[in-house]
């Protein structure tokens, strides 16, 4: 199914202010909230869709990436990254949307026992990963060291007496919609409903230890700067809940000779005036090493050559970009007396007079053909 435009999902325009976006989301969240629409998968999808749209459009950095690159820019491609929020993520947004402490209050908004729906989730870990063009082109397996909070071996838990194990404490609050019972996260157990009973000496009060782990990640080909991959459950563990995620933010290392343009790479080739006139076989760098290419006799400056399939894998499919070689004819800037004389002798030759109208297309026509 094609992803809907986030602005369309929230029913706002691109120029909508942060406040307007928030209001639009609030309306949809209330309309499609699972407590109001039990056993209605369509409503649940709408609810998730709106939450995902809000998650992006409420974050200035993500919004900018989305405006520029669409869903791909915010990791919505190929099932990686931000796409497809789970209910925990969504409920954790609500603290921000509906005011009130940490989202717990939302469940009671409709008088339903929404609190029981939530599972606590450990915090996410975020690492930056620098990749070379070659690694991006074909994908790569990387090993990274991360320090995770893990539940210590031998730790045991008992039910929290402050909240009777529910993780939430209820209180009556006055809101603009009248008096309501608000549930908030239990301060004693932090919402997990359980507290540490016995623990080894090196664990902290929550029964956690910090452990360095080596995690291996398969980076798919075609990732781009700023994309975020997510490894579910590889973040911090939390007692009585599920582990957070490990988020990997991609950074591209700029290549010294090859320039990325989407899935294509561009190489600026300089050939001598003599090679351009007589033709030559010239070595050029590609992502996979050097290859020889043929420069035809009479090649003009600005000609583009294409090495098919020598570009970058598409992140969504099996196609691959090309390498485009832009030929620049180098005019000598220093000449010996003999060279000057030789060229002087050719100055008036008919063959040396430019005649662009004849066969050569303009630079812009060629660009149109290539992209
Ligand atoms: Zn408690």
Short mmCIF file of C-alpha atoms and ligand atoms in Angstrom, two decimals:
data_model
loop_
_atom_site.label_atom_id
_atom_site.label_comp_id
_atom_site.label_asym_id
_atom_site.label_seq_id
_atom_site.Cartn_x
_atom_site.Cartn_y
_atom_site.Cartn_z
CA UNK A 1 0.00 0.00 0.00
CA UNK A 2 1.35 3.41 -0.90
CA UNK A 3 2.09 5.64 2.04
CA UNK A 4 -0.17 8.66 2.29
CA UNK A 5 1.29 12.12 2.44
CA UNK A 6 1.69 13.16 6.09
CA UNK A 7 0.07 16.53 5.50
CA UNK A 8 -2.88 14.83 3.87
CA UNK A 9 -3.14 12.40 6.79
CA UNK A 10 -3.44 15.26 9.29
CA UNK A 11 -5.50 17.39 6.93
CA UNK A 12 -3.22 20.41 7.16
CA UNK A 13 -1.31 22.40 4.57
CA UNK A 14 2.44 22.48 4.24
CA UNK A 15 2.52 25.95 5.74
CA UNK A 16 0.58 24.92 8.85
CA UNK A 17 2.06 26.19 12.10
CA UNK A 18 3.20 23.80 14.83
CA UNK A 19 0.09 24.63 16.83
CA UNK A 20 -2.22 23.80 13.97
CA UNK A 21 -0.46 20.47 13.36
CA UNK A 22 -0.81 19.61 17.01
CA UNK A 23 -4.49 20.49 17.03
CA UNK A 24 -5.17 18.43 13.91
CA UNK A 25 -3.42 15.42 15.39
CA UNK A 26 -5.20 15.77 18.69
CA UNK A 27 -8.53 15.63 16.92
CA UNK A 28 -7.61 12.49 14.98
CA UNK A 29 -6.07 10.80 18.00
CA UNK A 30 -9.28 11.25 19.93
CA UNK A 31 -11.43 10.12 17.01
CA UNK A 32 -9.45 6.96 16.30
CA UNK A 33 -8.22 6.11 19.77
CA UNK A 34 -8.39 2.32 20.34
CA UNK A 35 -10.37 2.75 23.53
CA UNK A 36 -13.09 4.45 21.54
CA UNK A 37 -12.88 1.97 18.67
CA UNK A 38 -12.42 -1.46 20.20
CA UNK A 39 -11.74 -4.26 17.71
CA UNK A 40 -11.70 -1.90 14.78
CA UNK A 41 -8.50 -2.52 12.84
CA UNK A 42 -9.32 0.27 10.40
CA UNK A 43 -9.47 2.81 13.20
CA UNK A 44 -6.27 1.42 14.63
CA UNK A 45 -4.52 1.88 11.29
CA UNK A 46 -5.80 5.44 11.06
CA UNK A 47 -4.66 6.03 14.63
CA UNK A 48 -1.16 4.77 13.85
CA UNK A 49 -1.00 6.63 10.58
CA UNK A 50 -1.87 9.91 12.27
CA UNK A 51 0.64 9.28 15.04
CA UNK A 52 3.39 8.60 12.55
CA UNK A 53 2.55 11.74 10.58
CA UNK A 54 2.55 13.79 13.76
CA UNK A 55 5.80 12.26 14.93
CA UNK A 56 7.49 13.58 11.81
CA UNK A 57 5.71 16.88 11.28
CA UNK A 58 6.04 17.93 14.93
CA UNK A 59 9.80 17.58 14.80
CA UNK A 60 11.34 20.51 12.89
CA UNK A 61 14.35 18.50 11.77
CA UNK A 62 12.29 15.53 10.55
CA UNK A 63 9.73 17.82 9.00
CA UNK A 64 12.41 19.52 6.97
CA UNK A 65 13.80 16.17 5.78
CA UNK A 66 10.29 15.01 4.94
CA UNK A 67 9.56 18.20 2.99
CA UNK A 68 12.76 17.68 1.03
CA UNK A 69 12.92 13.93 0.52
CA UNK A 70 9.46 12.61 1.28
CA UNK A 71 8.99 9.38 3.21
CA UNK A 72 12.47 8.15 2.37
CA UNK A 73 14.03 11.12 4.11
CA UNK A 74 12.50 10.14 7.42
CA UNK A 75 13.26 6.47 7.18
CA UNK A 76 9.92 5.33 5.85
CA UNK A 77 11.54 3.31 3.10
CA UNK A 78 11.75 -0.42 2.89
CA UNK A 79 10.41 -1.08 6.32
CA UNK A 80 13.38 0.52 8.02
CA UNK A 81 13.43 3.20 10.61
CA UNK A 82 10.63 5.43 11.73
CA UNK A 83 7.89 3.88 9.63
CA UNK A 84 5.29 1.87 11.48
CA UNK A 85 5.19 3.17 15.01
CA UNK A 86 4.10 0.80 17.71
CA UNK A 87 1.48 1.64 20.29
CA UNK A 88 4.08 2.37 22.96
CA UNK A 89 5.68 5.05 20.87
CA UNK A 90 2.30 6.54 20.21
CA UNK A 91 1.20 6.60 23.81
CA UNK A 92 4.49 8.09 24.86
CA UNK A 93 3.73 11.02 22.56
CA UNK A 94 0.62 11.87 24.45
CA UNK A 95 2.34 13.48 27.39
CA UNK A 96 3.30 16.18 24.98
CA UNK A 97 -0.04 16.45 23.22
CA UNK A 98 -2.45 16.29 26.07
CA UNK A 99 -0.34 17.82 28.78
CA UNK A 100 -0.32 15.87 31.98
CA UNK A 101 2.28 13.51 33.25
CA UNK A 102 3.84 11.18 30.80
CA UNK A 103 0.99 9.89 28.74
CA UNK A 104 -0.55 7.79 31.46
CA UNK A 105 -3.41 10.24 31.72
CA UNK A 106 -4.63 9.54 28.27
CA UNK A 107 -6.06 6.13 28.96
CA UNK A 108 -8.54 7.63 31.37
CA UNK A 109 -9.55 10.29 28.89
CA UNK A 110 -12.34 8.03 27.76
CA UNK A 111 -12.92 6.34 31.05
CA UNK A 112 -11.51 3.11 29.71
CA UNK A 113 -8.76 1.15 31.33
CA UNK A 114 -6.29 2.19 28.71
CA UNK A 115 -3.42 1.91 31.12
CA UNK A 116 -3.34 -1.84 30.91
CA UNK A 117 -2.66 -1.66 27.21
CA UNK A 118 0.75 -0.14 27.66
CA UNK A 119 3.88 -2.11 28.05
CA UNK A 120 6.82 -0.21 29.32
CA UNK A 121 9.70 0.12 26.96
CA UNK A 122 13.35 0.70 27.68
CA UNK A 123 15.04 3.73 26.23
CA UNK A 124 16.39 3.69 22.70
CA UNK A 125 20.09 3.83 21.97
CA UNK A 126 21.27 5.94 19.08
CA UNK A 127 24.57 5.51 17.28
CA UNK A 128 25.99 7.30 14.30
CA UNK A 129 27.50 5.23 11.55
CA UNK A 130 29.91 6.66 9.02
CA UNK A 131 29.91 4.85 5.69
CA UNK A 132 32.04 5.15 2.58
CA UNK A 133 30.48 5.38 -0.84
CA UNK A 134 31.54 1.80 -1.58
CA UNK A 135 29.81 0.57 1.60
CA UNK A 136 26.68 2.50 0.70
CA UNK A 137 26.72 1.27 -2.88
CA UNK A 138 26.47 -2.44 -2.13
CA UNK A 139 25.47 -2.60 1.52
CA UNK A 140 27.78 -3.77 4.25
CA UNK A 141 27.82 -5.71 7.47
CA UNK A 142 29.13 -3.62 10.37
CA UNK A 143 29.95 -4.50 13.93
CA UNK A 144 29.45 -1.83 16.53
CA UNK A 145 30.05 -1.63 20.24
CA UNK A 146 27.17 -0.35 22.31
CA UNK A 147 26.78 0.07 26.04
CA UNK A 148 23.38 -1.31 26.98
CA UNK A 149 21.48 -1.35 30.24
CA UNK A 150 20.63 -5.00 30.80
CA UNK A 151 18.73 -6.73 33.57
CA UNK A 152 21.44 -8.30 35.72
CA UNK A 153 21.69 -12.05 36.08
CA UNK A 154 20.23 -13.21 39.36
CA UNK A 155 18.04 -10.18 39.97
CA UNK A 156 14.55 -10.92 41.30
CA UNK A 157 11.54 -8.64 41.47
CA UNK A 158 8.50 -8.29 43.69
CA UNK A 159 5.25 -6.49 43.13
CA UNK A 160 5.30 -2.77 43.91
CA UNK A 161 3.24 -2.05 47.01
CA UNK A 162 2.68 1.61 46.16
CA UNK A 163 0.60 0.80 43.07
CA UNK A 164 -0.27 -2.85 43.83
CA UNK A 165 1.69 -3.84 40.78
CA UNK A 166 -0.36 -1.85 38.29
CA UNK A 167 2.39 0.69 37.60
CA UNK A 168 -0.13 3.51 37.81
CA UNK A 169 -1.58 5.62 40.55
CA UNK A 170 -4.96 7.26 40.08
CA UNK A 171 -6.01 10.69 41.18
CA UNK A 172 -8.91 13.04 40.48
CA UNK A 173 -7.93 16.12 38.52
CA UNK A 174 -9.79 19.16 37.22
CA UNK A 175 -9.35 19.72 33.50
CA UNK A 176 -10.98 21.92 30.94
CA UNK A 177 -13.30 19.01 30.16
CA UNK A 178 -14.42 18.70 33.73
CA UNK A 179 -13.36 16.49 36.60
CA UNK A 180 -11.67 13.29 35.58
CA UNK A 181 -9.79 10.45 37.07
CA UNK A 182 -6.26 10.66 35.89
CA UNK A 183 -3.84 7.80 36.08
CA UNK A 184 -0.21 8.68 36.30
CA UNK A 185 2.93 6.65 36.39
CA UNK A 186 3.82 5.25 39.80
CA UNK A 187 6.79 7.13 41.17
CA UNK A 188 8.04 4.23 43.27
CA UNK A 189 8.42 1.59 40.55
CA UNK A 190 8.56 3.98 37.58
CA UNK A 191 5.52 2.32 36.04
CA UNK A 192 6.83 -1.22 35.79
CA UNK A 193 4.64 -2.43 38.66
CA UNK A 194 7.54 -4.23 40.24
CA UNK A 195 10.53 -3.36 42.33
CA UNK A 196 13.82 -5.13 42.88
CA UNK A 197 13.76 -7.82 45.54
CA UNK A 198 17.24 -9.32 45.35
CA UNK A 199 20.05 -8.18 43.11
CA UNK A 200 23.76 -8.80 42.60
CA UNK A 201 26.14 -6.19 44.02
CA UNK A 202 27.05 -4.63 40.69
CA UNK A 203 23.46 -3.90 39.63
CA UNK A 204 21.85 -0.51 40.23
CA UNK A 205 18.64 0.13 42.16
CA UNK A 206 16.55 -0.92 39.16
CA UNK A 207 18.42 -4.22 38.89
CA UNK A 208 20.30 -3.12 35.77
CA UNK A 209 23.93 -3.38 34.81
CA UNK A 210 25.70 -1.60 31.99
CA UNK A 211 27.27 -4.01 29.56
CA UNK A 212 29.23 -3.42 26.40
CA UNK A 213 27.99 -5.54 23.54
CA UNK A 214 29.16 -6.02 20.00
CA UNK A 215 26.20 -5.96 17.66
CA UNK A 216 26.41 -6.81 14.02
CA UNK A 217 24.23 -4.84 11.62
CA UNK A 218 23.46 -5.47 7.98
CA UNK A 219 23.33 -2.07 6.33
CA UNK A 220 21.36 -2.32 3.08
CA UNK A 221 22.77 -0.77 -0.07
CA UNK A 222 21.46 2.66 -1.02
CA UNK A 223 21.14 4.26 2.41
CA UNK A 224 21.68 8.01 2.57
CA UNK A 225 22.85 10.69 4.94
CA UNK A 226 20.43 11.17 7.82
CA UNK A 227 18.51 7.93 7.29
CA UNK A 228 17.79 6.03 10.44
CA UNK A 229 17.77 2.25 10.69
CA UNK A 230 16.20 0.66 13.70
CA UNK A 231 17.00 -2.66 15.37
CA UNK A 232 14.07 -3.56 17.51
CA UNK A 233 14.87 -4.69 21.05
CA UNK A 234 18.58 -3.91 20.90
CA UNK A 235 18.30 -0.83 23.10
CA UNK A 236 18.17 -0.62 26.89
CA UNK A 237 16.28 -3.23 28.85
CA UNK A 238 13.81 -2.29 31.53
CA UNK A 239 12.35 -4.37 34.35
CA UNK A 240 8.81 -5.47 33.55
CA UNK A 241 8.89 -4.18 30.01
CA UNK A 242 10.40 -4.66 26.60
CA UNK A 243 13.84 -3.50 25.56
CA UNK A 244 14.16 -0.24 23.62
CA UNK A 245 15.52 -0.08 20.11
CA UNK A 246 18.95 0.55 18.71
CA UNK A 247 18.77 3.38 16.21
CA UNK A 248 21.52 3.73 13.65
CA UNK A 249 21.85 7.12 12.01
CA UNK A 250 23.67 7.06 8.68
CA UNK A 251 26.43 9.52 7.86
CA UNK A 252 28.06 9.54 4.44
CA UNK A 253 31.80 10.00 4.21
CA UNK A 254 32.37 12.24 1.24
CA UNK A 255 34.35 10.52 -1.50
CA UNK A 256 37.35 12.41 -2.82
CA UNK A 257 36.74 11.63 -6.49
CA UNK A 258 33.24 10.27 -6.95
CA UNK A 259 30.22 12.39 -6.25
CA UNK A 260 26.88 10.85 -5.35
CA UNK A 261 23.74 11.97 -7.10
CA UNK A 262 20.85 9.83 -5.92
CA UNK A 263 21.74 6.31 -7.02
CA UNK A 264 24.20 7.54 -9.64
CA UNK A 265 27.79 8.57 -9.10
CA UNK A 266 29.40 11.31 -11.12
CA UNK A 267 33.05 11.49 -12.05
CA UNK A 268 34.69 14.54 -13.57
CA UNK A 269 37.25 13.33 -16.08
CA UNK A 270 39.91 15.63 -17.49
CA UNK A 271 41.48 14.57 -20.77
CA UNK A 272 44.22 16.30 -22.68
CA UNK A 273 43.38 18.16 -25.82
CA UNK A 274 45.48 15.61 -27.71
CA UNK A 275 43.63 12.60 -26.25
CA UNK A 276 40.31 14.26 -27.05
CA UNK A 277 41.38 14.92 -30.64
CA UNK A 278 43.08 11.60 -31.36
CA UNK A 279 41.10 9.29 -29.09
CA UNK A 280 42.57 7.33 -26.19
CA UNK A 281 42.04 4.58 -23.66
CA UNK A 282 41.89 6.09 -20.17
CA UNK A 283 41.65 4.61 -16.69
CA UNK A 284 38.90 5.96 -14.45
CA UNK A 285 38.04 5.16 -10.84
CA UNK A 286 34.70 3.52 -10.02
CA UNK A 287 33.22 2.32 -6.75
CA UNK A 288 34.54 -1.15 -7.53
CA UNK A 289 38.03 -0.10 -8.63
CA UNK A 290 39.60 1.25 -11.77
CA UNK A 291 38.27 0.48 -15.23
CA UNK A 292 39.49 1.49 -18.67
CA UNK A 293 37.20 3.50 -20.89
CA UNK A 294 37.57 4.53 -24.50
CA UNK A 295 37.62 8.18 -25.46
CA UNK A 296 36.57 8.45 -29.09
CA UNK A 297 38.52 10.48 -31.54
CA UNK A 298 37.06 13.98 -31.71
CA UNK A 299 35.44 13.91 -28.24
CA UNK A 300 34.09 17.30 -27.15
CA UNK A 301 34.38 18.82 -23.72
CA UNK A 302 31.12 18.31 -21.80
CA UNK A 303 30.40 14.88 -23.29
CA UNK A 304 28.86 12.45 -20.81
CA UNK A 305 29.70 8.78 -20.76
CA UNK A 306 27.72 6.22 -18.82
CA UNK A 307 29.00 3.10 -17.08
CA UNK A 308 25.81 1.14 -16.60
CA UNK A 309 25.26 -0.48 -13.21
CA UNK A 310 28.39 1.02 -11.68
CA UNK A 311 26.38 3.19 -9.31
CA UNK A 312 24.53 2.60 -6.06
CA UNK A 313 21.91 -0.04 -5.26
CA UNK A 314 18.43 1.26 -4.84
CA UNK A 315 17.31 0.90 -1.24
CA UNK A 316 13.82 -0.19 -2.27
CA UNK A 317 14.64 -2.60 -5.03
CA UNK A 318 17.08 -4.51 -7.10
CA UNK A 319 18.05 -1.84 -9.58
CA UNK A 320 21.40 -0.12 -9.51
CA UNK A 321 22.44 3.36 -10.55
CA UNK A 322 25.12 4.18 -13.10
CA UNK A 323 28.39 6.00 -13.09
CA UNK A 324 28.28 9.11 -15.24
CA UNK A 325 31.56 10.40 -16.57
CA UNK A 326 31.69 14.00 -17.57
CA UNK A 327 34.49 14.67 -20.02
CA UNK A 328 36.36 17.94 -19.64
CA UNK A 329 38.98 18.74 -22.24
CA UNK A 330 41.99 20.31 -20.60
CA UNK A 331 43.52 23.26 -22.39
CA UNK A 332 47.28 23.50 -21.70
CA UNK A 333 48.23 26.58 -19.68
CA UNK A 334 52.00 26.41 -20.24
CA UNK A 335 53.63 25.67 -23.58
CA UNK A 336 57.26 25.37 -24.65
CA UNK A 337 58.46 27.35 -27.64
CA UNK A 338 58.35 24.24 -29.83
CA UNK A 339 54.80 23.46 -28.75
CA UNK A 340 53.72 27.01 -29.44
CA UNK A 341 55.22 26.85 -32.91
CA UNK A 342 53.55 23.53 -33.65
CA UNK A 343 50.16 24.92 -32.59
CA UNK A 344 50.68 28.22 -34.42
CA UNK A 345 51.14 26.21 -37.57
CA UNK A 346 47.68 24.64 -36.96
CA UNK A 347 45.87 27.84 -36.02
CA UNK A 348 44.43 28.51 -39.43
CA UNK A 349 43.57 24.92 -40.26
CA UNK A 350 39.87 24.52 -41.15
CA UNK A 351 39.74 21.42 -38.90
CA UNK A 352 40.55 23.47 -35.81
CA UNK A 353 37.68 25.92 -36.23
CA UNK A 354 34.81 25.24 -33.79
CA UNK A 355 31.63 24.06 -35.50
CA UNK A 356 29.23 23.28 -32.60
CA UNK A 357 25.98 23.69 -34.53
CA UNK A 358 26.67 20.67 -36.67
CA UNK A 359 26.44 17.59 -34.51
CA UNK A 360 26.94 18.49 -30.89
CA UNK A 361 23.91 18.95 -28.70
CA UNK A 362 24.06 21.67 -26.12
CA UNK A 363 25.07 20.80 -22.60
CA UNK A 364 21.49 21.23 -21.36
CA UNK A 365 20.03 18.95 -24.01
CA UNK A 366 22.50 16.31 -22.96
CA UNK A 367 21.60 16.72 -19.31
CA UNK A 368 17.96 16.19 -20.19
CA UNK A 369 18.83 13.00 -21.99
CA UNK A 370 20.75 11.63 -19.04
CA UNK A 371 18.46 12.34 -16.13
ZN1 LIG B 1 4.52 1.08 41.66
#
